[in-house]
XYZ file of N, CA and C in Angstrom:
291
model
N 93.534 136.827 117.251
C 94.028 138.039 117.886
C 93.180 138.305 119.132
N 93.741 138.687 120.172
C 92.973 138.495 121.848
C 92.358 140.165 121.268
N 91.562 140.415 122.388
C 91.017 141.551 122.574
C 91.898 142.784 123.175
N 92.654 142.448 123.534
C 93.941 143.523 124.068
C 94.898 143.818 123.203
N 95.046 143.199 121.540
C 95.505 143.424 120.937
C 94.621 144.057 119.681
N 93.819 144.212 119.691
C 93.244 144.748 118.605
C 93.675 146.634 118.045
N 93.697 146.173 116.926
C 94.665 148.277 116.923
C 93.295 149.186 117.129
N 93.550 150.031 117.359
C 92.323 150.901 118.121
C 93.126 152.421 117.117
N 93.400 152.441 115.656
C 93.910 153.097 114.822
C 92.396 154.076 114.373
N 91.268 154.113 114.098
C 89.954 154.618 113.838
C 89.668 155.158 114.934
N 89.692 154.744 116.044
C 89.186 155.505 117.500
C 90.013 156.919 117.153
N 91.411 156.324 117.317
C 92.655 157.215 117.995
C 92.626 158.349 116.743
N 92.951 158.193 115.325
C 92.614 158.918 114.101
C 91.547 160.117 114.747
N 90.304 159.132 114.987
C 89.082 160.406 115.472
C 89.677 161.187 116.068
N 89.928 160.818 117.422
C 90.466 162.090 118.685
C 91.310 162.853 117.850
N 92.428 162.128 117.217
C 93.405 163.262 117.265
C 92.718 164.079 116.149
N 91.852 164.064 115.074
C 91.201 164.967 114.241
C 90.673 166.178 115.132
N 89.722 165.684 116.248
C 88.832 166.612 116.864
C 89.708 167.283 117.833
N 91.025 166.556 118.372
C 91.469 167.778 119.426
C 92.185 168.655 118.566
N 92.501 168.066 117.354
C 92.982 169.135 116.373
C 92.094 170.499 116.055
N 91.132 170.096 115.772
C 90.302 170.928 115.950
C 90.273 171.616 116.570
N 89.717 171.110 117.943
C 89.533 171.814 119.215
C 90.817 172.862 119.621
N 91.792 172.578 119.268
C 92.666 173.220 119.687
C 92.909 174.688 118.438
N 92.274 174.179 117.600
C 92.794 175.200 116.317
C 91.550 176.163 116.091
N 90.198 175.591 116.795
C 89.304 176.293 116.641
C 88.441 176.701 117.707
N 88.986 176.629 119.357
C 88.118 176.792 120.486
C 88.058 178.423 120.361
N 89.241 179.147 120.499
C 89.664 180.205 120.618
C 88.424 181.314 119.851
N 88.594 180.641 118.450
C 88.058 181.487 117.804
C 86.891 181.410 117.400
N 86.137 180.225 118.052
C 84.628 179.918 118.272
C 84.158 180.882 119.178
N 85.080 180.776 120.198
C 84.336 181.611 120.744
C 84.256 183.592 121.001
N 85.602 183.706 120.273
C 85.354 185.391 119.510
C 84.363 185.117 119.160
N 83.774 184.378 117.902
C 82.641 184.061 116.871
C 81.185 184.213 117.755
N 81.013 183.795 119.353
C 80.358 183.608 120.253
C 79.644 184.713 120.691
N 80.899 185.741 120.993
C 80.679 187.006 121.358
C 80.052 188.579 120.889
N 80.070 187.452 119.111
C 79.357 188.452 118.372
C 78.089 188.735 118.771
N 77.328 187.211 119.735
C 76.044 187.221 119.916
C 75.974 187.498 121.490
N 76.825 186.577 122.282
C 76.301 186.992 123.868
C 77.592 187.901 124.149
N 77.470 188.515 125.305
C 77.911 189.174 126.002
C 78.686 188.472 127.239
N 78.495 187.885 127.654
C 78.536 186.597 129.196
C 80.002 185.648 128.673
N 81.024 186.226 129.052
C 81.960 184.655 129.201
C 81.841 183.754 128.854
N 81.455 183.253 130.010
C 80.658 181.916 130.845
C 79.887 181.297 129.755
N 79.270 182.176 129.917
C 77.763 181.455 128.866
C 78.755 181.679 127.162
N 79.648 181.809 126.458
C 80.014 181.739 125.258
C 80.930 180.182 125.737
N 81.554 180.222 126.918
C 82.742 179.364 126.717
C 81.618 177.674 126.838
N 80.853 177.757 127.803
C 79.878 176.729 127.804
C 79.066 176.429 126.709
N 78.824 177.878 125.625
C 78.095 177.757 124.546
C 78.738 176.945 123.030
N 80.546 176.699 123.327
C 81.109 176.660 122.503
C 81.479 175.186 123.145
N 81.597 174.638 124.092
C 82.194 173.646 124.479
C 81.106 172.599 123.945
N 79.778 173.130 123.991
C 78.461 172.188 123.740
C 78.338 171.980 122.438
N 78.897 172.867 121.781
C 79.277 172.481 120.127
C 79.737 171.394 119.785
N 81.372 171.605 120.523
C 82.180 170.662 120.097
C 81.356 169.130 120.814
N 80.749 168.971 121.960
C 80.544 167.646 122.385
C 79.420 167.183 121.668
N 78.508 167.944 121.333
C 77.603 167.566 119.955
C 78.303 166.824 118.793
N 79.115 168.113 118.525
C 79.937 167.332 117.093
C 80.721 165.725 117.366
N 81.170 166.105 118.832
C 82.125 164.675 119.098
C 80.675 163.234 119.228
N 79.633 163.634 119.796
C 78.419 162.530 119.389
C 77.842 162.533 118.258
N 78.132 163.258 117.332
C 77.075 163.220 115.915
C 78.071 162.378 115.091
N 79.770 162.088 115.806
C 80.313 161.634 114.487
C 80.636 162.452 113.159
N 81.013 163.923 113.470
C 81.243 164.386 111.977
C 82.776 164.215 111.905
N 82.416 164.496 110.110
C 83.983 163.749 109.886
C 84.903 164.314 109.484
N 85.965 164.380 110.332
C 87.248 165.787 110.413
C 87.970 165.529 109.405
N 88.044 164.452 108.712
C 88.631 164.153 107.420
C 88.908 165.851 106.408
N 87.535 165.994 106.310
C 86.639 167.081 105.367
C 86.553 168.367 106.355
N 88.045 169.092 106.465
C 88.726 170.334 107.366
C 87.433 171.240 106.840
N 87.002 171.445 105.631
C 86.095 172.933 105.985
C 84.936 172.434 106.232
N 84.676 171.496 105.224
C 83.201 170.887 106.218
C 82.760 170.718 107.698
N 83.982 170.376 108.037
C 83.919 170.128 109.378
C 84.065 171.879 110.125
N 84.512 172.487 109.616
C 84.648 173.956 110.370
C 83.569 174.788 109.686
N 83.194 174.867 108.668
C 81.371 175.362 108.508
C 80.458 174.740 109.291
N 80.856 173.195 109.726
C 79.455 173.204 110.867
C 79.593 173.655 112.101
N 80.856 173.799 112.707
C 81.294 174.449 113.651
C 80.414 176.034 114.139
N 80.937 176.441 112.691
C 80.449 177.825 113.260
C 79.261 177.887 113.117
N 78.724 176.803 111.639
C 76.724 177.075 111.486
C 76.385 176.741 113.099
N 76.950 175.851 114.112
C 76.166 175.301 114.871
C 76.209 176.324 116.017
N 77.676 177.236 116.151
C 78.353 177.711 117.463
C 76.639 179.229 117.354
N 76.594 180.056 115.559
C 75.768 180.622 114.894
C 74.180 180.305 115.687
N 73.851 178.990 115.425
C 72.358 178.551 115.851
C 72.528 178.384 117.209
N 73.195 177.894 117.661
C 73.612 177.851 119.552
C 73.125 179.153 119.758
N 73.597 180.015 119.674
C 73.965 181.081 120.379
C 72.264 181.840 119.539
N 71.590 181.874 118.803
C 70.867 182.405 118.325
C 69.419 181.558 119.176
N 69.648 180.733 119.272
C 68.380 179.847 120.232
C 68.259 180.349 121.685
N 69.855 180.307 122.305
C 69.949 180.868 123.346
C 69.012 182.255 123.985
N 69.503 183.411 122.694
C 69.038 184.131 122.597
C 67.674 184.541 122.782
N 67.120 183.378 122.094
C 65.929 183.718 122.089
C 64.999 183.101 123.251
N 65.325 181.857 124.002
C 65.003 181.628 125.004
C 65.303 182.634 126.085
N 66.656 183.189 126.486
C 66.851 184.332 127.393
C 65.108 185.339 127.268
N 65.388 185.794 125.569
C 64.035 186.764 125.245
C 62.764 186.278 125.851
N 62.556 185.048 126.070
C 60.785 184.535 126.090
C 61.168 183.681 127.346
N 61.446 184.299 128.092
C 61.850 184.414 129.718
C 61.586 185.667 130.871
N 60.553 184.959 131.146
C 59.991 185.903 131.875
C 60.775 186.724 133.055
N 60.815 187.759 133.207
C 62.024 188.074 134.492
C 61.659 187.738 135.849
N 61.834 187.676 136.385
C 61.591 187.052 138.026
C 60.195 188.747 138.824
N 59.656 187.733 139.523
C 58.610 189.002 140.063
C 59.120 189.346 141.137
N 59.241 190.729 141.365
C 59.894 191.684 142.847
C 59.182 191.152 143.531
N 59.551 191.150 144.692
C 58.859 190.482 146.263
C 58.591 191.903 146.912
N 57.615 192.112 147.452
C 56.646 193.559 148.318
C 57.689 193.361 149.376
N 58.483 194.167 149.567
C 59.103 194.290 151.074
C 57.790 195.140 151.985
């Protein structure tokens, strides 16, 4: 069998698990987001970094709640780290006009 024929059925399975996902759970990741920041921006970027984590760690969408408890444990610790870096951030020093 050449290399242009090989079934690519495990790749394709993955994606369509995770855009399943993605599509069934962006929305409401990031309500979930807002419990903690305030900022758009910073929830929709906070939630997108979830999912591309999850899409490199390999978790396995097979296992629908497993896979959506780490979602939110992670969207949960995201947003709680964030937090706390914002906190132990020094604010910028006024300039003497």
């Amino acid at each position: 069998m050449s290399a242009t024929c090989m079934p690519l059925e495990p790749a394709h399975s993955r994606y369509r698990f995770f855009r399943q996902f993605f599509l069934q759970y962006y929305a409401e990741l990031c309500d979930f987001a807002q419990r903690f920041l305030q900022d758009p921006d910073e929830v929709e970027d906070l939630v997108q970094g979830v999912f591309v984590r999850a899409w490199e760690r390999e978790i396995d969408w097979d296992d629908t709640e497993r896979a959506r408890l780490y979602l939110y444990r992670s969207v949960r610790n995201a947003a709680l780290n964030y937090l706390a870096h914002q906190k132990n951030e020094t604010p910028p020093v006024a300039t003497i006009p």
